[in-house]
Amino acid sequence: MDTIFILLMVLIMIASVLLVIVVMAQNPKGGGLSSTFGGASSAQFGVQRTNDFMEKATWTLGATIIVLILLSVVITGKPSAAAPVQVPAKKEAPAKQSATPSSTTVPAQNPTPAPTK
């Protein structure tokens, strides 16, 4: 069970790093990699498709991370509290108590002698 959890965590980390790289490569103004290769006229040579690939990669990696996280929760999850587990009762005899008390009380004695005249 631990190896499956470790494998899923490694896959989630790889997908997360790839998602960060893809998002950082995009430019919010529509530039990004397409402006690096094509400049202002990005319609030439089919560089406009770079934005489509980056957007699809972003959505795909995000969905992959969500699926892997849900899969890891389902596989490695603990049983729910709705089905309590029956614990067998212990079959031990109670501890025996001794008949004599463990502590005895001794009356206090006055150690000072009576004064003499």
Tab-separated table of C-alpha atoms in Angstrom:
chain	number	residue	atom	x	y	z
A	1	MET	CA	0.000	0.000	0.000
A	2	ASP	CA	2.866	2.349	0.749
A	3	THR	CA	4.502	1.800	-2.643
A	4	ILE	CA	1.291	2.746	-4.462
A	5	PHE	CA	1.014	5.909	-2.384
A	6	ILE	CA	4.650	6.837	-3.109
A	7	LEU	CA	4.151	6.170	-6.838
A	8	LEU	CA	1.039	8.363	-6.933
A	9	MET	CA	2.805	11.168	-5.034
A	10	VAL	CA	5.753	11.062	-7.461
A	11	LEU	CA	3.362	11.238	-10.425
A	12	ILE	CA	1.504	14.168	-8.840
A	13	MET	CA	4.791	16.027	-8.271
A	14	ILE	CA	5.944	15.440	-11.860
A	15	ALA	CA	2.601	16.653	-13.229
A	16	SER	CA	2.728	19.700	-10.942
A	17	VAL	CA	6.223	20.681	-12.094
A	18	LEU	CA	5.181	20.263	-15.727
A	19	LEU	CA	2.098	22.395	-15.102
A	20	VAL	CA	4.218	25.158	-13.593
A	21	ILE	CA	6.561	25.070	-16.591
A	22	VAL	CA	3.676	25.204	-19.078
A	23	VAL	CA	1.962	28.071	-17.253
A	24	MET	CA	5.191	30.062	-16.961
A	25	ALA	CA	5.836	29.638	-20.698
A	26	GLN	CA	2.512	31.295	-21.521
A	27	ASN	CA	2.042	35.016	-21.826
A	28	PRO	CA	-1.318	36.371	-20.626
A	29	LYS	CA	-1.415	38.918	-23.466
A	30	GLY	CA	-1.277	36.235	-26.128
A	31	GLY	CA	2.473	36.361	-26.666
A	32	GLY	CA	4.410	33.648	-24.888
A	33	LEU	CA	6.218	31.176	-27.105
A	34	SER	CA	4.246	32.191	-30.177
A	35	SER	CA	5.580	35.756	-29.953
A	36	THR	CA	9.117	34.444	-29.500
A	37	PHE	CA	8.996	32.529	-32.748
A	38	GLY	CA	6.776	34.732	-34.852
A	39	GLY	CA	6.809	38.210	-33.372
A	40	ALA	CA	3.843	40.374	-34.331
A	41	SER	CA	2.894	38.221	-37.297
A	42	SER	CA	2.419	34.966	-35.466
A	43	ALA	CA	-0.003	33.696	-38.102
A	44	GLN	CA	2.932	32.869	-40.398
A	45	PHE	CA	4.390	29.384	-40.420
A	46	GLY	CA	1.670	28.014	-38.136
A	47	VAL	CA	3.123	29.358	-34.884
A	48	GLN	CA	-0.347	30.414	-33.737
A	49	ARG	CA	-1.010	26.793	-32.827
A	50	THR	CA	1.506	27.072	-29.968
A	51	ASN	CA	-1.086	28.864	-27.846
A	52	ASP	CA	-3.615	26.114	-28.510
A	53	PHE	CA	-1.098	23.456	-27.469
A	54	MET	CA	-0.170	25.346	-24.296
A	55	GLU	CA	-3.813	25.804	-23.329
A	56	LYS	CA	-4.613	22.139	-23.926
A	57	ALA	CA	-1.498	21.092	-21.994
A	58	THR	CA	-2.546	23.303	-19.075
A	59	TRP	CA	-6.035	21.826	-18.894
A	60	THR	CA	-4.771	18.271	-19.394
A	61	LEU	CA	-2.123	18.548	-16.664
A	62	GLY	CA	-4.604	20.151	-14.274
A	63	ALA	CA	-7.129	17.377	-14.867
A	64	THR	CA	-4.381	14.763	-14.483
A	65	ILE	CA	-3.374	16.180	-11.098
A	66	ILE	CA	-6.988	16.161	-9.882
A	67	VAL	CA	-7.532	12.563	-11.044
A	68	LEU	CA	-4.282	11.386	-9.424
A	69	ILE	CA	-5.172	13.064	-6.124
A	70	LEU	CA	-8.659	11.537	-6.082
A	71	LEU	CA	-7.208	8.148	-7.002
A	72	SER	CA	-4.690	8.348	-4.179
A	73	VAL	CA	-7.449	9.212	-1.695
A	74	VAL	CA	-9.624	6.320	-2.843
A	75	ILE	CA	-6.818	3.753	-2.869
A	76	THR	CA	-5.047	4.736	0.333
A	77	GLY	CA	-8.057	6.029	2.275
A	78	LYS	CA	-8.977	4.582	5.640
A	79	PRO	CA	-12.341	2.893	6.250
A	80	SER	CA	-15.128	5.262	7.113
A	81	ALA	CA	-16.649	5.587	10.563
A	82	ALA	CA	-20.011	4.404	9.211
A	83	ALA	CA	-18.900	0.769	9.513
A	84	PRO	CA	-17.430	0.404	12.998
A	85	VAL	CA	-14.931	-2.406	13.459
A	86	GLN	CA	-15.876	-4.942	16.114
A	87	VAL	CA	-13.129	-5.259	18.720
A	88	PRO	CA	-13.146	-8.582	20.554
A	89	ALA	CA	-13.608	-8.324	24.304
A	90	LYS	CA	-10.657	-9.248	26.493
A	91	LYS	CA	-11.112	-12.496	28.373
A	92	GLU	CA	-8.972	-11.818	31.412
A	93	ALA	CA	-9.849	-12.423	35.033
A	94	PRO	CA	-9.923	-9.333	37.218
A	95	ALA	CA	-6.867	-8.718	39.358
A	96	LYS	CA	-7.012	-10.411	42.768
A	97	GLN	CA	-7.109	-8.100	45.756
A	98	SER	CA	-5.256	-9.046	48.929
A	99	ALA	CA	-7.241	-9.654	52.129
A	100	THR	CA	-4.920	-7.496	54.243
A	101	PRO	CA	-4.925	-3.788	53.674
A	102	SER	CA	-1.772	-2.508	52.090
A	103	SER	CA	-1.355	0.463	54.418
A	104	THR	CA	-1.967	0.373	58.145
A	105	THR	CA	-2.460	3.414	60.263
A	106	VAL	CA	-0.499	3.754	63.459
A	107	PRO	CA	-1.718	6.212	66.108
A	108	ALA	CA	0.622	9.119	66.595
A	109	GLN	CA	2.643	9.150	69.810
A	110	ASN	CA	3.765	12.232	71.705
A	111	PRO	CA	7.571	12.092	71.814
A	112	THR	CA	7.997	14.976	74.301
A	113	PRO	CA	8.132	13.970	78.007
A	114	ALA	CA	6.019	15.652	80.600
A	115	PRO	CA	7.777	18.517	82.416
A	116	THR	CA	9.115	17.759	85.887
A	117	LYS	CA	9.268	20.243	88.771
